[in-house]
Amino acid sequence: MTPVPPGTRPVVVLVGPPGSGKSTVSRHLADLLGLAQRDTDSDVESAAGKPVADIFVDHGEPHFRELEREAVTTALATHDGVLALGGGAVLDEHTQTALAAYVAAGGTVVFLDVSLAHAAPRVGLNQSRPLLLGNPRARWAALMEARRPVYERVATLHVVTDARTPAQVAHEIRAHLADSAADRAAAPAPADTPAEQENA
């Protein structure tokens, strides 16, 4: 593995429910910013050597969540581009703590929000989403009700994706990142403490 410079972290992390557009928006945003894109679901599939749906069937959700936790922890520490997390990743307490530390260090976490009416056509009856099997609409609504407070708590930016293209959403996030960078650059330097003034 290539050594990772100290302080390496994603420029932005995307979270949200199935159908919110995390993977697609992250690719558009990465292209806009000229950065690499990474998706923790893809990392889990690479590590396991099988699709997420097969991991659920063969090993159960707890095993998938263990793999997911490791993937998120690794990506937060080593990826310096745009990172998309799996829909349920934020439910893990370790991941919540890692995201809080990332934000405290100046990171940006974007909650891509979407209504059921707009998520349903995107999710459909996709069998590759094991948590939505049976009645996808009802399952999605239940998942969103449980997860929304967590998405809102870990995020520093809330973006609704209803009736918007992934490119439009990506442009909004890029504008926010640019504004944040400008605000940091314009912020006054901390005043010297009395001890520093005495030693000057």
PDB file of C-alpha atoms in Angstrom:
ATOM      1  CA  MET A   1       0.000   0.000   0.000  1.00  0.00           C
ATOM      2  CA  THR A   2       1.228   3.492  -0.823  1.00  0.00           C
ATOM      3  CA  PRO A   3       2.076   5.506   2.316  1.00  0.00           C
ATOM      4  CA  VAL A   4      -0.564   8.103   3.104  1.00  0.00           C
ATOM      5  CA  PRO A   5       0.609  11.617   4.059  1.00  0.00           C
ATOM      6  CA  PRO A   6      -0.346  12.679   7.594  1.00  0.00           C
ATOM      7  CA  GLY A   7      -3.594  14.623   7.670  1.00  0.00           C
ATOM      8  CA  THR A   8      -4.969  12.997   4.519  1.00  0.00           C
ATOM      9  CA  ARG A   9      -8.761  13.086   4.523  1.00  0.00           C
ATOM     10  CA  PRO A  10     -11.627  13.323   2.041  1.00  0.00           C
ATOM     11  CA  VAL A  11     -12.484  16.752   0.684  1.00  0.00           C
ATOM     12  CA  VAL A  12     -16.158  15.905   1.162  1.00  0.00           C
ATOM     13  CA  VAL A  13     -18.208  12.929   2.396  1.00  0.00           C
ATOM     14  CA  LEU A  14     -21.706  12.178   1.090  1.00  0.00           C
ATOM     15  CA  VAL A  15     -24.331  10.394   3.198  1.00  0.00           C
ATOM     16  CA  GLY A  16     -28.005   9.661   2.590  1.00  0.00           C
ATOM     17  CA  PRO A  17     -30.625   6.965   1.976  1.00  0.00           C
ATOM     18  CA  PRO A  18     -30.921   4.614  -1.008  1.00  0.00           C
ATOM     19  CA  GLY A  19     -32.130   6.571  -4.012  1.00  0.00           C
ATOM     20  CA  SER A  20     -30.653   9.907  -2.929  1.00  0.00           C
ATOM     21  CA  GLY A  21     -27.987   9.739  -5.627  1.00  0.00           C
ATOM     22  CA  LYS A  22     -24.836   9.418  -3.543  1.00  0.00           C
ATOM     23  CA  SER A  23     -22.825   7.346  -5.999  1.00  0.00           C
ATOM     24  CA  THR A  24     -23.816   9.349  -9.083  1.00  0.00           C
ATOM     25  CA  VAL A  25     -23.466  12.748  -7.414  1.00  0.00           C
ATOM     26  CA  SER A  26     -20.079  11.767  -6.014  1.00  0.00           C
ATOM     27  CA  ARG A  27     -18.814  10.927  -9.506  1.00  0.00           C
ATOM     28  CA  HIS A  28     -20.038  14.256 -10.914  1.00  0.00           C
ATOM     29  CA  LEU A  29     -18.558  16.152  -7.977  1.00  0.00           C
ATOM     30  CA  ALA A  30     -15.228  14.369  -8.274  1.00  0.00           C
ATOM     31  CA  ASP A  31     -15.078  15.319 -11.961  1.00  0.00           C
ATOM     32  CA  LEU A  32     -15.888  18.959 -11.139  1.00  0.00           C
ATOM     33  CA  LEU A  33     -13.183  19.105  -8.482  1.00  0.00           C
ATOM     34  CA  GLY A  34     -10.617  17.075 -10.402  1.00  0.00           C
ATOM     35  CA  LEU A  35     -10.424  14.536  -7.589  1.00  0.00           C
ATOM     36  CA  ALA A  36     -10.752  10.782  -7.158  1.00  0.00           C
ATOM     37  CA  GLN A  37     -14.126   9.286  -6.225  1.00  0.00           C
ATOM     38  CA  ARG A  38     -14.592   6.445  -3.762  1.00  0.00           C
ATOM     39  CA  ASP A  39     -17.663   4.504  -2.623  1.00  0.00           C
ATOM     40  CA  THR A  40     -17.515   2.361   0.523  1.00  0.00           C
ATOM     41  CA  ASP A  41     -20.047  -0.144  -0.855  1.00  0.00           C
ATOM     42  CA  SER A  42     -17.630  -0.786  -3.715  1.00  0.00           C
ATOM     43  CA  ASP A  43     -14.771  -1.136  -1.215  1.00  0.00           C
ATOM     44  CA  VAL A  44     -16.772  -3.734   0.720  1.00  0.00           C
ATOM     45  CA  GLU A  45     -17.537  -5.669  -2.456  1.00  0.00           C
ATOM     46  CA  SER A  46     -13.870  -5.645  -3.441  1.00  0.00           C
ATOM     47  CA  ALA A  47     -12.784  -6.868  -0.007  1.00  0.00           C
ATOM     48  CA  ALA A  48     -15.414  -9.616   0.102  1.00  0.00           C
ATOM     49  CA  GLY A  49     -15.111 -10.588  -3.547  1.00  0.00           C
ATOM     50  CA  LYS A  50     -18.884 -10.556  -3.993  1.00  0.00           C
ATOM     51  CA  PRO A  51     -21.805  -8.111  -4.348  1.00  0.00           C
ATOM     52  CA  VAL A  52     -23.388  -6.529  -1.273  1.00  0.00           C
ATOM     53  CA  ALA A  53     -26.596  -8.537  -1.821  1.00  0.00           C
ATOM     54  CA  ASP A  54     -24.626 -11.794  -1.746  1.00  0.00           C
ATOM     55  CA  ILE A  55     -22.818 -10.754   1.455  1.00  0.00           C
ATOM     56  CA  PHE A  56     -26.212 -10.289   3.130  1.00  0.00           C
ATOM     57  CA  VAL A  57     -27.475 -13.648   1.914  1.00  0.00           C
ATOM     58  CA  ASP A  58     -24.310 -15.641   2.603  1.00  0.00           C
ATOM     59  CA  HIS A  59     -23.111 -14.038   5.840  1.00  0.00           C
ATOM     60  CA  GLY A  60     -25.889 -11.813   7.215  1.00  0.00           C
ATOM     61  CA  GLU A  61     -26.149  -8.099   7.871  1.00  0.00           C
ATOM     62  CA  PRO A  62     -23.864  -8.057  10.975  1.00  0.00           C
ATOM     63  CA  HIS A  63     -20.952  -9.347   8.892  1.00  0.00           C
ATOM     64  CA  PHE A  64     -21.660  -6.769   6.191  1.00  0.00           C
ATOM     65  CA  ARG A  65     -21.697  -3.991   8.803  1.00  0.00           C
ATOM     66  CA  GLU A  66     -18.308  -5.135  10.111  1.00  0.00           C
ATOM     67  CA  LEU A  67     -16.853  -4.945   6.618  1.00  0.00           C
ATOM     68  CA  GLU A  68     -18.540  -1.593   6.090  1.00  0.00           C
ATOM     69  CA  ARG A  69     -17.152  -0.137   9.336  1.00  0.00           C
ATOM     70  CA  GLU A  70     -13.636  -1.134   8.313  1.00  0.00           C
ATOM     71  CA  ALA A  71     -14.138   0.305   4.817  1.00  0.00           C
ATOM     72  CA  VAL A  72     -15.382   3.639   6.178  1.00  0.00           C
ATOM     73  CA  THR A  73     -12.578   3.910   8.737  1.00  0.00           C
ATOM     74  CA  THR A  74      -9.965   3.198   6.085  1.00  0.00           C
ATOM     75  CA  ALA A  75     -11.459   5.587   3.536  1.00  0.00           C
ATOM     76  CA  LEU A  76     -11.762   8.460   6.033  1.00  0.00           C
ATOM     77  CA  ALA A  77      -8.091   8.042   6.891  1.00  0.00           C
ATOM     78  CA  THR A  78      -6.627   7.462   3.439  1.00  0.00           C
ATOM     79  CA  HIS A  79      -8.856   8.948   0.715  1.00  0.00           C
ATOM     80  CA  ASP A  80      -8.246  12.555  -0.312  1.00  0.00           C
ATOM     81  CA  GLY A  81     -11.105  12.982  -2.794  1.00  0.00           C
ATOM     82  CA  VAL A  82     -14.889  12.606  -2.776  1.00  0.00           C
ATOM     83  CA  LEU A  83     -16.234   9.801  -0.574  1.00  0.00           C
ATOM     84  CA  ALA A  84     -19.742   8.292  -0.682  1.00  0.00           C
ATOM     85  CA  LEU A  85     -20.855   6.147   2.263  1.00  0.00           C
ATOM     86  CA  GLY A  86     -23.373   3.325   2.108  1.00  0.00           C
ATOM     87  CA  GLY A  87     -26.874   4.315   3.229  1.00  0.00           C
ATOM     88  CA  GLY A  88     -26.693   2.581   6.615  1.00  0.00           C
ATOM     89  CA  ALA A  89     -23.056   3.270   7.428  1.00  0.00           C
ATOM     90  CA  VAL A  90     -23.903   6.248   9.645  1.00  0.00           C
ATOM     91  CA  LEU A  91     -25.821   4.015  12.091  1.00  0.00           C
ATOM     92  CA  ASP A  92     -22.555   2.554  13.389  1.00  0.00           C
ATOM     93  CA  GLU A  93     -21.360   4.373  16.522  1.00  0.00           C
ATOM     94  CA  HIS A  94     -17.712   4.030  15.547  1.00  0.00           C
ATOM     95  CA  THR A  95     -18.487   5.616  12.172  1.00  0.00           C
ATOM     96  CA  GLN A  96     -20.397   8.443  13.851  1.00  0.00           C
ATOM     97  CA  THR A  97     -17.384   9.144  16.061  1.00  0.00           C
ATOM     98  CA  ALA A  98     -15.042   9.047  13.065  1.00  0.00           C
ATOM     99  CA  LEU A  99     -17.267  11.459  11.129  1.00  0.00           C
ATOM    100  CA  ALA A 100     -17.423  13.817  14.124  1.00  0.00           C
ATOM    101  CA  ALA A 101     -13.625  13.862  14.271  1.00  0.00           C
ATOM    102  CA  TYR A 102     -13.470  14.463  10.519  1.00  0.00           C
ATOM    103  CA  VAL A 103     -15.854  17.433  10.830  1.00  0.00           C
ATOM    104  CA  ALA A 104     -13.951  18.800  13.844  1.00  0.00           C
ATOM    105  CA  ALA A 105     -10.836  18.797  11.684  1.00  0.00           C
ATOM    106  CA  GLY A 106     -12.598  20.909   9.056  1.00  0.00           C
ATOM    107  CA  GLY A 107     -14.267  18.229   6.946  1.00  0.00           C
ATOM    108  CA  THR A 108     -17.589  18.561   5.124  1.00  0.00           C
ATOM    109  CA  VAL A 109     -20.337  15.934   5.380  1.00  0.00           C
ATOM    110  CA  VAL A 110     -23.275  16.371   2.981  1.00  0.00           C
ATOM    111  CA  PHE A 111     -26.658  14.801   3.692  1.00  0.00           C
ATOM    112  CA  LEU A 112     -28.294  14.115   0.327  1.00  0.00           C
ATOM    113  CA  ASP A 113     -31.977  14.151   1.219  1.00  0.00           C
ATOM    114  CA  VAL A 114     -34.755  12.800  -0.985  1.00  0.00           C
ATOM    115  CA  SER A 115     -38.476  12.190  -0.630  1.00  0.00           C
ATOM    116  CA  LEU A 116     -40.044   8.762  -1.089  1.00  0.00           C
ATOM    117  CA  ALA A 117     -41.824  10.000  -4.224  1.00  0.00           C
ATOM    118  CA  HIS A 118     -38.493  10.732  -5.896  1.00  0.00           C
ATOM    119  CA  ALA A 119     -36.512   7.876  -4.360  1.00  0.00           C
ATOM    120  CA  ALA A 120     -38.994   5.177  -5.388  1.00  0.00           C
ATOM    121  CA  PRO A 121     -38.405   5.426  -9.167  1.00  0.00           C
ATOM    122  CA  ARG A 122     -34.634   5.367  -8.573  1.00  0.00           C
ATOM    123  CA  VAL A 123     -34.737   2.410  -6.189  1.00  0.00           C
ATOM    124  CA  GLY A 124     -37.623   0.569  -7.824  1.00  0.00           C
ATOM    125  CA  LEU A 125     -37.724  -3.153  -7.130  1.00  0.00           C
ATOM    126  CA  ASN A 126     -33.967  -3.466  -7.320  1.00  0.00           C
ATOM    127  CA  GLN A 127     -33.048  -6.867  -5.871  1.00  0.00           C
ATOM    128  CA  SER A 128     -29.490  -5.682  -5.221  1.00  0.00           C
ATOM    129  CA  ARG A 129     -30.827  -3.695  -2.247  1.00  0.00           C
ATOM    130  CA  PRO A 130     -31.428  -6.475   0.304  1.00  0.00           C
ATOM    131  CA  LEU A 131     -32.844  -4.203   3.011  1.00  0.00           C
ATOM    132  CA  LEU A 132     -35.663  -3.170   0.662  1.00  0.00           C
ATOM    133  CA  LEU A 133     -36.899  -6.625  -0.302  1.00  0.00           C
ATOM    134  CA  GLY A 134     -40.615  -7.317   0.074  1.00  0.00           C
ATOM    135  CA  ASN A 135     -42.278  -3.914   0.049  1.00  0.00           C
ATOM    136  CA  PRO A 136     -39.620  -1.426  -1.099  1.00  0.00           C
ATOM    137  CA  ARG A 137     -41.726   1.687  -0.430  1.00  0.00           C
ATOM    138  CA  ALA A 138     -42.643   0.710   3.113  1.00  0.00           C
ATOM    139  CA  ARG A 139     -39.131  -0.549   3.889  1.00  0.00           C
ATOM    140  CA  TRP A 140     -37.547   2.626   2.514  1.00  0.00           C
ATOM    141  CA  ALA A 141     -39.899   4.832   4.550  1.00  0.00           C
ATOM    142  CA  ALA A 142     -39.108   2.895   7.730  1.00  0.00           C
ATOM    143  CA  LEU A 143     -35.370   3.044   7.103  1.00  0.00           C
ATOM    144  CA  MET A 144     -35.525   6.776   6.419  1.00  0.00           C
ATOM    145  CA  GLU A 145     -37.535   7.465   9.556  1.00  0.00           C
ATOM    146  CA  ALA A 146     -34.917   5.692  11.662  1.00  0.00           C
ATOM    147  CA  ARG A 147     -31.909   7.155   9.888  1.00  0.00           C
ATOM    148  CA  ARG A 148     -32.956  10.778   9.254  1.00  0.00           C
ATOM    149  CA  PRO A 149     -31.978  12.049  12.731  1.00  0.00           C
ATOM    150  CA  VAL A 150     -28.537  10.486  12.317  1.00  0.00           C
ATOM    151  CA  TYR A 151     -28.027  11.900   8.812  1.00  0.00           C
ATOM    152  CA  GLU A 152     -28.972  15.341  10.124  1.00  0.00           C
ATOM    153  CA  ARG A 153     -26.696  15.051  13.150  1.00  0.00           C
ATOM    154  CA  VAL A 154     -23.534  14.006  11.283  1.00  0.00           C
ATOM    155  CA  ALA A 155     -23.969  16.388   8.320  1.00  0.00           C
ATOM    156  CA  THR A 156     -22.632  19.916   7.933  1.00  0.00           C
ATOM    157  CA  LEU A 157     -24.645  20.551   4.734  1.00  0.00           C
ATOM    158  CA  HIS A 158     -28.185  19.433   3.838  1.00  0.00           C
ATOM    159  CA  VAL A 159     -29.014  19.190   0.116  1.00  0.00           C
ATOM    160  CA  VAL A 160     -32.388  18.025  -1.219  1.00  0.00           C
ATOM    161  CA  THR A 161     -32.057  16.093  -4.479  1.00  0.00           C
ATOM    162  CA  ASP A 162     -35.759  15.925  -5.440  1.00  0.00           C
ATOM    163  CA  ALA A 163     -36.376  16.791  -9.110  1.00  0.00           C
ATOM    164  CA  ARG A 164     -32.733  17.741  -9.604  1.00  0.00           C
ATOM    165  CA  THR A 165     -30.062  16.155 -11.744  1.00  0.00           C
ATOM    166  CA  PRO A 166     -26.897  14.758 -10.141  1.00  0.00           C
ATOM    167  CA  ALA A 167     -24.937  17.455 -11.986  1.00  0.00           C
ATOM    168  CA  GLN A 168     -27.058  20.217 -10.433  1.00  0.00           C
ATOM    169  CA  VAL A 169     -26.551  18.768  -6.966  1.00  0.00           C
ATOM    170  CA  ALA A 170     -22.818  18.421  -7.553  1.00  0.00           C
ATOM    171  CA  HIS A 171     -22.568  22.064  -8.617  1.00  0.00           C
ATOM    172  CA  GLU A 172     -24.357  23.177  -5.431  1.00  0.00           C
ATOM    173  CA  ILE A 173     -21.948  21.203  -3.274  1.00  0.00           C
ATOM    174  CA  ARG A 174     -18.946  22.564  -5.154  1.00  0.00           C
ATOM    175  CA  ALA A 175     -20.226  26.125  -4.621  1.00  0.00           C
ATOM    176  CA  HIS A 176     -20.588  25.431  -0.902  1.00  0.00           C
ATOM    177  CA  LEU A 177     -17.051  24.060  -0.696  1.00  0.00           C
ATOM    178  CA  ALA A 178     -15.717  27.129  -2.506  1.00  0.00           C
ATOM    179  CA  ASP A 179     -17.611  29.478  -0.167  1.00  0.00           C
ATOM    180  CA  SER A 180     -16.316  27.616   2.883  1.00  0.00           C
ATOM    181  CA  ALA A 181     -12.750  27.819   1.612  1.00  0.00           C
ATOM    182  CA  ALA A 182     -13.140  31.548   0.973  1.00  0.00           C
ATOM    183  CA  ASP A 183     -14.541  32.075   4.472  1.00  0.00           C
ATOM    184  CA  ARG A 184     -11.596  30.251   6.023  1.00  0.00           C
ATOM    185  CA  ALA A 185      -9.131  32.276   3.969  1.00  0.00           C
ATOM    186  CA  ALA A 186     -10.792  35.539   5.016  1.00  0.00           C
ATOM    187  CA  ALA A 187     -10.967  34.672   8.709  1.00  0.00           C
ATOM    188  CA  PRO A 188      -8.667  36.812  10.883  1.00  0.00           C
ATOM    189  CA  ALA A 189      -5.686  35.140  12.457  1.00  0.00           C
ATOM    190  CA  PRO A 190      -6.037  34.380  16.190  1.00  0.00           C
ATOM    191  CA  ALA A 191      -4.831  37.212  18.408  1.00  0.00           C
ATOM    192  CA  ASP A 192      -1.539  36.720  20.253  1.00  0.00           C
ATOM    193  CA  THR A 193      -1.867  35.583  23.820  1.00  0.00           C
ATOM    194  CA  PRO A 194      -0.231  37.768  26.530  1.00  0.00           C
ATOM    195  CA  ALA A 195       2.567  35.225  26.909  1.00  0.00           C
ATOM    196  CA  GLU A 196       3.291  35.330  23.166  1.00  0.00           C
ATOM    197  CA  GLN A 197       3.306  39.124  23.227  1.00  0.00           C
ATOM    198  CA  GLU A 198       5.762  39.155  26.120  1.00  0.00           C
ATOM    199  CA  ASN A 199       8.100  36.806  24.271  1.00  0.00           C
ATOM    200  CA  ALA A 200       7.902  38.725  21.012  1.00  0.00           C
TER     201      ALA A 200
END
